[in-house]
Structure formats: C-alpha cells, structure tokens
Short mmCIF file of C-alpha atoms in Angstrom, two decimals:
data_model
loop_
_atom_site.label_atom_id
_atom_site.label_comp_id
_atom_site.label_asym_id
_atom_site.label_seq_id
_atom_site.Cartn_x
_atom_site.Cartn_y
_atom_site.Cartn_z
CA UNK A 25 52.91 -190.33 -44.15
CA UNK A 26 50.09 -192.39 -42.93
CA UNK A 27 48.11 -192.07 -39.85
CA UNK A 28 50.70 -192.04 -37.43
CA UNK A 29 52.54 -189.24 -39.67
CA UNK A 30 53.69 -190.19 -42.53
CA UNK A 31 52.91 -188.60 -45.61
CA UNK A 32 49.57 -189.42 -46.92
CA UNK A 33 48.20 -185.68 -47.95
CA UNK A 34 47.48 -185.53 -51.87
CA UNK A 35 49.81 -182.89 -53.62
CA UNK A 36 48.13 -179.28 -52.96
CA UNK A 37 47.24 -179.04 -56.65
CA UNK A 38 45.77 -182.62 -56.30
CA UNK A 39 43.84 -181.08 -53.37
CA UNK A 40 39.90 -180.02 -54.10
CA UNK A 41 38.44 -179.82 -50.63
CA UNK A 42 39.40 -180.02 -47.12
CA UNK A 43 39.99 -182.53 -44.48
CA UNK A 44 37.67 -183.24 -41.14
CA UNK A 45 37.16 -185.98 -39.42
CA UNK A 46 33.92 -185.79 -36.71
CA UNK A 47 32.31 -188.12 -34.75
CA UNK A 48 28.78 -188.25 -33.16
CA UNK A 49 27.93 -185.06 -32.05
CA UNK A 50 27.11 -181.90 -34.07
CA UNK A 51 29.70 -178.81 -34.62
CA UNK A 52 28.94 -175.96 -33.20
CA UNK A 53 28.54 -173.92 -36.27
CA UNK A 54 26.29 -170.85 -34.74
CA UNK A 55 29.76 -169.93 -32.18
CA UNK A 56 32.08 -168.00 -32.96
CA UNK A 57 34.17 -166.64 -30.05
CA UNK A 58 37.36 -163.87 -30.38
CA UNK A 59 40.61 -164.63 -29.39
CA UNK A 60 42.46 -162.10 -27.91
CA UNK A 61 44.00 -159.94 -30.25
CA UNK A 62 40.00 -160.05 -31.84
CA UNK A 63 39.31 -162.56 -34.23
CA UNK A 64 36.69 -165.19 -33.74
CA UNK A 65 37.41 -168.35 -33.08
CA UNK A 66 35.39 -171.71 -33.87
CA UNK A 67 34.70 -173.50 -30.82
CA UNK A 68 33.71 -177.12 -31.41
CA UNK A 69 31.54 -179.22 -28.89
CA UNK A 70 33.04 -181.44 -26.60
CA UNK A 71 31.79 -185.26 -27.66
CA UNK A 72 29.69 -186.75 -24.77
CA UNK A 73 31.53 -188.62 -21.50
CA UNK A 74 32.07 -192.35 -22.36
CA UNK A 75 31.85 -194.91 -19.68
CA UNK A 76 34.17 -194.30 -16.95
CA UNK A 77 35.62 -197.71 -17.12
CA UNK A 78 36.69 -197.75 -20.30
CA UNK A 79 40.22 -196.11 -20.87
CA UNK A 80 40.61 -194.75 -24.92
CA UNK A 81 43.32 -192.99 -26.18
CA UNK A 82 43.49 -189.65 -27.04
CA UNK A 83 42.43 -189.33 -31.18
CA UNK A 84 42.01 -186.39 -33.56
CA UNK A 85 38.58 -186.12 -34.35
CA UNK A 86 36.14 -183.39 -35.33
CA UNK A 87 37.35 -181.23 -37.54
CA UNK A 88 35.74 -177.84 -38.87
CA UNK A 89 36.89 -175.39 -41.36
CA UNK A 90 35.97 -171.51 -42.28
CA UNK A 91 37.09 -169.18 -44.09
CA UNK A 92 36.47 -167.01 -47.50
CA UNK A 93 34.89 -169.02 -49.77
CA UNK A 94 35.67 -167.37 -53.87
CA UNK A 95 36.05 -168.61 -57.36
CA UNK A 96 38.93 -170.17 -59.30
CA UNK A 97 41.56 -171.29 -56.86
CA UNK A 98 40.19 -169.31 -53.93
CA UNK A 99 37.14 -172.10 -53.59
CA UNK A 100 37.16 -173.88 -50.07
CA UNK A 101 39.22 -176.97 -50.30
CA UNK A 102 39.79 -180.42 -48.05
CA UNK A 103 41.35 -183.61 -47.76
CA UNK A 104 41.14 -186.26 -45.60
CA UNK A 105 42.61 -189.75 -45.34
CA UNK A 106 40.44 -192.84 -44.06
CA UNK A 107 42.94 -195.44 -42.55
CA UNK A 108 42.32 -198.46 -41.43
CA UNK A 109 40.67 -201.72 -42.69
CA UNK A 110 36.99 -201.01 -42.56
CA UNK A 111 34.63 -198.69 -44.89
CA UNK A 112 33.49 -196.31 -42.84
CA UNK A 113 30.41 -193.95 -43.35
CA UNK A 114 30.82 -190.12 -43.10
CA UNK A 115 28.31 -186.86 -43.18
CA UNK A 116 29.75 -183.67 -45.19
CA UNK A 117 28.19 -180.71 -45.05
CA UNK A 118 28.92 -177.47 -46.39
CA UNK A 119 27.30 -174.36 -44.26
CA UNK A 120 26.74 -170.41 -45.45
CA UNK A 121 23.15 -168.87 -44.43
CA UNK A 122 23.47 -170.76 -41.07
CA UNK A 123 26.60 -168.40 -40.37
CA UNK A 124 24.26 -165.05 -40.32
CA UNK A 125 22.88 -166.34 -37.08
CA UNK A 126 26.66 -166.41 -36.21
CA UNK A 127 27.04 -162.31 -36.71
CA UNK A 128 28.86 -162.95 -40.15
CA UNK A 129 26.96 -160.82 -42.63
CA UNK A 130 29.18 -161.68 -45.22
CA UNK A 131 27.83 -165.30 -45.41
CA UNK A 132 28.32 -167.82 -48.42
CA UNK A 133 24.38 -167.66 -49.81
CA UNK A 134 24.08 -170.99 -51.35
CA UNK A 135 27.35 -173.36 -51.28
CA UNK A 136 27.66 -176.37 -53.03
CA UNK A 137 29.47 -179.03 -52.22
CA UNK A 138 31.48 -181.62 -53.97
CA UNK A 139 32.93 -185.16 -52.42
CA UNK A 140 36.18 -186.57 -54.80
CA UNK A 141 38.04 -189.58 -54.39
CA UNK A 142 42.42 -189.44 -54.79
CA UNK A 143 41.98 -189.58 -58.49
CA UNK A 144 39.78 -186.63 -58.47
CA UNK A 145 36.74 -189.23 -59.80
CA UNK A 146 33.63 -187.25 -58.62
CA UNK A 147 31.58 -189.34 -55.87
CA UNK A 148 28.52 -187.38 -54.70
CA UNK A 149 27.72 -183.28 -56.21
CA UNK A 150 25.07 -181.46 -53.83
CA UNK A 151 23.65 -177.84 -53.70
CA UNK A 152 20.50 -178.05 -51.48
CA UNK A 153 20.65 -181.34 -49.11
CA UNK A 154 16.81 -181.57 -49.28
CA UNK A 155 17.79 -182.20 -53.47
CA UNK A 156 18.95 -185.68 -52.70
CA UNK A 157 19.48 -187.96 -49.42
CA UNK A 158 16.73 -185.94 -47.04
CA UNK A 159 15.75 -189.14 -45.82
CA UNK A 160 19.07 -190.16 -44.52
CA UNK A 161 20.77 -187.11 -43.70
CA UNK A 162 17.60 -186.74 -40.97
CA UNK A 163 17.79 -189.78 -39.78
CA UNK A 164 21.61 -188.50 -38.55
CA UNK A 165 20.53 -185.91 -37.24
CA UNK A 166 23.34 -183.84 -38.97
CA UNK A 167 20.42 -182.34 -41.68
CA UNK A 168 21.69 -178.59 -42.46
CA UNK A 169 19.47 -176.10 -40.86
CA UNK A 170 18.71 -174.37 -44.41
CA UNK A 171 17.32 -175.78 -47.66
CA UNK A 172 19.69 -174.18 -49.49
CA UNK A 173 23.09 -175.53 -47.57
CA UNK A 174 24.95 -178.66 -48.72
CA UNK A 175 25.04 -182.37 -47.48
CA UNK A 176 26.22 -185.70 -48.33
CA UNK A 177 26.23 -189.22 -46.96
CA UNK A 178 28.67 -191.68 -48.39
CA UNK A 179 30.76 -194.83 -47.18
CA UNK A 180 33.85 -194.50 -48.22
CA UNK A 181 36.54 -197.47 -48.27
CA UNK A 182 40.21 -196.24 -46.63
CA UNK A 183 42.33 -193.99 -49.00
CA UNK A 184 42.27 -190.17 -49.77
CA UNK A 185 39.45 -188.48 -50.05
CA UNK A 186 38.47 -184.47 -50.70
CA UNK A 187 35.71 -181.81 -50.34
CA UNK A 188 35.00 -178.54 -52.27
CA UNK A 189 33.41 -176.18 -51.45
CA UNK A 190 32.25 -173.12 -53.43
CA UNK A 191 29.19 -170.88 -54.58
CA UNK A 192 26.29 -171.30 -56.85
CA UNK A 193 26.34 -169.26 -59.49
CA UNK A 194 30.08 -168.00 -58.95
CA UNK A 195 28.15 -166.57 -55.38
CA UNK A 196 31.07 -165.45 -52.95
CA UNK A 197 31.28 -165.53 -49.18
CA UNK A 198 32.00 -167.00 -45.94
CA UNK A 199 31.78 -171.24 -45.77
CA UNK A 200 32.32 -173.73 -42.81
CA UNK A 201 32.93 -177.23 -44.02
CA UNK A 202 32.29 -180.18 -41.87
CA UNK A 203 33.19 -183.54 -41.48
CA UNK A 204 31.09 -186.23 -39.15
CA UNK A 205 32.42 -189.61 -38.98
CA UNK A 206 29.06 -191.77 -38.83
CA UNK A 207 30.48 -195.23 -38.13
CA UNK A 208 32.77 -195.24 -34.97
CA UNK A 209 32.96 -198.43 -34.40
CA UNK A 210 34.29 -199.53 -37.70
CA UNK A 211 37.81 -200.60 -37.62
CA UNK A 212 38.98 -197.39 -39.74
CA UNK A 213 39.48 -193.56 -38.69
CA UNK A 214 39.86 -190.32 -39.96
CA UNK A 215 43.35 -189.02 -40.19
CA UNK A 216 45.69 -186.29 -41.59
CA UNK A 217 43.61 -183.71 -42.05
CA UNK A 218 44.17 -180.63 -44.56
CA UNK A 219 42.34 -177.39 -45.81
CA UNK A 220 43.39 -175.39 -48.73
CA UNK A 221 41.29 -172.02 -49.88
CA UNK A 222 42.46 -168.22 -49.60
CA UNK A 223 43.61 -166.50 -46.54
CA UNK A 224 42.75 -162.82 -46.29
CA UNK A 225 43.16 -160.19 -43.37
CA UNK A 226 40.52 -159.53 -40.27
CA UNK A 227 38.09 -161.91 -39.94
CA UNK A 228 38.42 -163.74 -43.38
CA UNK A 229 41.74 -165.64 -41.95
CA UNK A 230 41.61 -169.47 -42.07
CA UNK A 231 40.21 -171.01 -39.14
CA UNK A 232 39.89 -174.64 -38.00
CA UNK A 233 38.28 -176.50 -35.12
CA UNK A 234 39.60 -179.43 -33.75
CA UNK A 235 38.78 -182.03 -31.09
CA UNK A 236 41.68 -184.20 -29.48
CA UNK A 237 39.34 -187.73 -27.96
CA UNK A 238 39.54 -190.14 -26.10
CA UNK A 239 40.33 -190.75 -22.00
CA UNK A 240 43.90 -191.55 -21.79
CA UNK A 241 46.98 -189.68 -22.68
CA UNK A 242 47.63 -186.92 -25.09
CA UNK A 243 47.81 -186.97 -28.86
CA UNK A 244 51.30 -186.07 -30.62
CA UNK A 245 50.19 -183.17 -33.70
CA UNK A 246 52.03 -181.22 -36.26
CA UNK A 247 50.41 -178.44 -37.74
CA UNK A 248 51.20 -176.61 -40.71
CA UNK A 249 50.82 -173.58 -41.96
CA UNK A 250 51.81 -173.71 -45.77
CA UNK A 251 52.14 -170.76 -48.62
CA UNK A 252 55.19 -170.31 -50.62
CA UNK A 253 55.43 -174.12 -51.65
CA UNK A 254 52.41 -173.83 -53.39
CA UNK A 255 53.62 -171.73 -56.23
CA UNK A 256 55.79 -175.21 -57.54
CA UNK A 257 52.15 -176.53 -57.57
CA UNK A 258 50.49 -174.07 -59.84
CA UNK A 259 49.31 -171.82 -57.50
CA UNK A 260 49.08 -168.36 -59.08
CA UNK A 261 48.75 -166.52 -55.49
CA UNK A 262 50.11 -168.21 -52.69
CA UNK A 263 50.48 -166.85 -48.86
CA UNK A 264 53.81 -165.43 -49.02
CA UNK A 265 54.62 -165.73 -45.16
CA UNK A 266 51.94 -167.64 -43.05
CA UNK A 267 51.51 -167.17 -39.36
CA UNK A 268 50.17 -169.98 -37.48
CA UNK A 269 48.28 -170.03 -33.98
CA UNK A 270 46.82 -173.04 -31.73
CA UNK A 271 45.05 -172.20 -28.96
CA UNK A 272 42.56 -174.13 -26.75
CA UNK A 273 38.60 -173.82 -26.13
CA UNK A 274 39.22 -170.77 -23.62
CA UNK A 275 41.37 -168.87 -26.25
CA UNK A 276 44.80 -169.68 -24.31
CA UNK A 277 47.89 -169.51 -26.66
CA UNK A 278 48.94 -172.92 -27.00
CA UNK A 279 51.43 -172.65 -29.69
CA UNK A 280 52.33 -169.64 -32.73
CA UNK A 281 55.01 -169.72 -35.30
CA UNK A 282 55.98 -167.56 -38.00
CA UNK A 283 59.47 -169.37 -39.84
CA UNK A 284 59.45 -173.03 -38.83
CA UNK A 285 62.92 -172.74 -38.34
CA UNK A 286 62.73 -170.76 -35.31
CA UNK A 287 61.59 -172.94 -32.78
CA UNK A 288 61.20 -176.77 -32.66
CA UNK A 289 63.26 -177.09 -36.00
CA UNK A 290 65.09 -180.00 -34.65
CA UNK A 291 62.00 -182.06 -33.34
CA UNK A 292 60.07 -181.32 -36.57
CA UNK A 293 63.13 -182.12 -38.99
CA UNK A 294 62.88 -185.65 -37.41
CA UNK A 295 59.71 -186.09 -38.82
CA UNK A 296 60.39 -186.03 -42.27
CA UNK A 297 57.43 -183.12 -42.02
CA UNK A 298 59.77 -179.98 -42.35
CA UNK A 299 58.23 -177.31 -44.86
CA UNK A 300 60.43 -177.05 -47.90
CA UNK A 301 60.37 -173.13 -47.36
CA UNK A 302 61.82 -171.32 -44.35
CA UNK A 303 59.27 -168.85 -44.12
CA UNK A 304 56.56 -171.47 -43.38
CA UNK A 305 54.98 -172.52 -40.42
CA UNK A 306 55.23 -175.56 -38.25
CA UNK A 307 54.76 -176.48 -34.11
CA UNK A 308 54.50 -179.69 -32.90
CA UNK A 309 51.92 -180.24 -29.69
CA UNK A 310 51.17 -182.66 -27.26
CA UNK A 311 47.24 -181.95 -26.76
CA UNK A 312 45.03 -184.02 -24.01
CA UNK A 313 41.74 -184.44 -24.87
CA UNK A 314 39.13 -181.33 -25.41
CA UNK A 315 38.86 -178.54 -28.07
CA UNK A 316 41.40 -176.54 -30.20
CA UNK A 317 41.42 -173.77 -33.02
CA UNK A 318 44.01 -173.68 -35.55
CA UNK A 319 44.63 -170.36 -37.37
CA UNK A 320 46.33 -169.65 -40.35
CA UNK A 321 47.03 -166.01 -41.57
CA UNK A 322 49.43 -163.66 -43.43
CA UNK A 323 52.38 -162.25 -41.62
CA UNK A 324 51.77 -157.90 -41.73
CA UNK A 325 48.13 -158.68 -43.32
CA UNK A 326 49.02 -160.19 -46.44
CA UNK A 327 46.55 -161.94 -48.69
CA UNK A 328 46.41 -165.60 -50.54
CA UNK A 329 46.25 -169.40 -50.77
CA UNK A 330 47.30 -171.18 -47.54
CA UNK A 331 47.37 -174.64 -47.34
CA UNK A 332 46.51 -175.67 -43.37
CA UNK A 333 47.56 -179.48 -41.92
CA UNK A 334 47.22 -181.63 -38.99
CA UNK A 335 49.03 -184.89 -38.31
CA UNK A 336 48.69 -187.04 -35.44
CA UNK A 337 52.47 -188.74 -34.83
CA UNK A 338 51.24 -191.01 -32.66
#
C-alpha cells in the first residue's frame, strides 16, 4: 500500500532497519515507564502547540523503537516510506549508553548504524556521530548525548528507505532507534512504518513509540504484529505466536490481540492488510492526537523475530 494503506513495506527479508518518522522535537529516550502488568513502556514527547488558528489533521509522526539488539538476523531493523513529492531531510540516530541513565543495565555499548535505500544500496555507515557530520547533527539539535552512539543526516527523495542497527564488534544489547523528520514543511511525509529484530521475554519485548499529530480529527492505524510469515522469507527463527498491545501515554489499554481473526477480522480483511497466518496479530484504531506504545511479544514467553507495522488508512 502507499500512505493511505496500501502496501508499500519492503518484503521482511528485504527489510535491514526499522521505520520512524519524527518531527521537531527530541524523543524522550531517558523514560521508560511500566505498563501494568510491568514492562516499561517508551513514552514519546508531545510536539509543541501550533497556532490555535490553524486546524491540521491528525498524522503519524514520531516514531521510536527498542528492543534486543544481537547478531545475524537478531540485529535491530527498520523501514520507512517517504511519500510525497518533495525530498525531505531526516536525523537517524541509533542510542545504547544513553539507555543506562534509563535503568537498563543491559545497554547496547557502542551501536552502529546503517541508512539503505529499497535496493539495499548503502547511503550513509556511522559508529560514533562525532566520526562524521558533528557540525550538522548540532546544529539540529538532535546530536546523541555519547561519542560513541550513532547519527546520520541525509535528504532522502520519496521511496523506501531502511535502518540497521547493530553492535561494534559483534557487541550485544539493548538499542532505541530514532527517526526525526527535519524538513516539515516539504511537501513529503513519513509513512508506513515497520521494525523487524528479535522479540524475547521480560523486558527485552519489542517496543515502539508513536505520536498521532495534528489538531483535527483522528488518524485511521493498523498495526501488526507479524512472526510465522517470516519463515517463507528466510527467517530461521521467527515469533511463533505474537501478542500485540496499544496503549496510550498513561498506560491505558487501547487495543491487544493475539489471532487476528478474533476480533475486527472483517474490518481488517477489507483492507487488503490481513496477515497470511491466523495466529498473527492485527487491530485497527482510530487514535486522536497525543502519544502511543506499541508492543509486540510472544504468546506464553516465547522467543524470536517479530516483524512490528503501522499504517495510517487515512
């Protein structure tokens, strides 16, 4: 879709990093609430007011990603698509040591970070953000907190796009990936947004924060929690039965699913957007504008590679 829901995601063995799209304000990557059954929760800032005479409407925008970065097919991995007309100028950055400050002691020590385009052409390769682009990743104001955490600035024209994340060195550990969209007011937005890496029990499920824009109205979402598919992509391990949970900034349930089926399977068949196995996860939302966490885990504590989307139908 394309940005109103139509299938746009690369194939998940096409896919080499996840998907954000974030927009003038910096995630909050130092806060990591619980939910209520006790796992923590990103909670992403808020964007600032705009003018109250201005009516925009509501957008999917800031997106953040952690989980358990490893090696092989367990790295952290994104896509995004850019639609529009426009190139349009976005901040990655790929966070570990910063986390520690968060409580997690099990931190990703030095990530590195690669930016691909839909052929899987390398665009940008960076370890320490201070290694290349200080200048302009300051002049954001998006520079990583620690020398040894991963940044990159690149325009990008519209198409597919992906991020990977993993450790120096083979180095293991827990990773958030970000995505800032630095141009706004370019004719061109971030859209469809999907993260791929390993899904293990506790606190190293897969978690993404999400921010619903804008003044007017509610955004239309599907969100997907994906495992068994991947297998007819090559993937030696995948999530046997995912469990998927939306909640918003406060830690309210908005939405869990186990089988897709079981709820909603009507209203997401019409989308074309059914999972091609029963025992994955869909719900379709209607989210007004503020802050949402998407998690992704194994049904009984199982273990492996979950594939997490967001599309905006609207």
């Amino acid at each position: 879709m394309g940005a109103s829901g139509t299938r746009d995601f690369l194939p998940p063995d096409r896919i080499r990093a996840d998907h954000f799209g974030l927009e003038g304000t910096r995630l909050p990557y130092a806060k990591f609430p619980r939910d209520p059954e006790g796992f923590e929760r990103i909670t992403p800032v808020v964007l600032p007011a705009i003018s109250p005479f201005s009516i925009a409407p509501a957008e999917l925008t800031n997106i953040s990603l952690r989980l358990k970065v490893g090696i092989g097919e367990k790295v952290m991995i994104g896509g995004f698509i850019i639609s529009g007309s426009e190139p349009k100028r976005v901040v990655v950055r790929a966070l570990g040591p910063a986390l520690l400050g968060a409580g997690i002691s099990d931190a990703l020590v030095n990530p590195v970070l690669e930016l691909n385009d839909s052929a899987g052409n390398s665009l940008a390769h960076n370890n320490s953000w201070r290694d290349a682009q200080q200048d302009q990743l300051i002049a954001t104001g998006l520079a990583p907190a620690h020398d040894s955490e991963a940044a990159i600035v690149q325009t990008l024209q519209p198409g597919a796009y992906t991020a990977t994340v993993n450790g120096a060195d083979d180095g293991t550990g827990v990773g958030l990936l970000e995505l800032y969209d630095g141009d706004a007011s370019a004719d061109s937005r971030l859209a469809n947004i999907s993260s791929r890496g390993f899904v293990g029990s506790g606190s190293d499920v897969m978690i993404a924060g999400f921010i619903v824009s804008g003044s007017a109205g509610q955004a239309r979402l599907i969100v997907r929690g994906l495992g068994p598919s991947l297998s007819d992509r090559g993937v030696a391990e995948p999530l046997f039965d995912p469990l998927l949970e939306v909640r918003d900034v406060n830690g309210t349930l908005i939405t869990a699913n186990d089988n897709w089926r079981e709820t909603q399977e009507t209203e997401i068949a019409s989308t074309s957007l059914a999972p091609q196995t029963d025992l994955e996860a869909t719900s379709m939302i209607s989210a007004a504008p503020g802050a949402y966490t998407a998690t992704l885990r194994g049904n009984d504590g199982a273990a492996g590679i979950g594939l997490l989307e967001i599309y905006k139908l609207d």
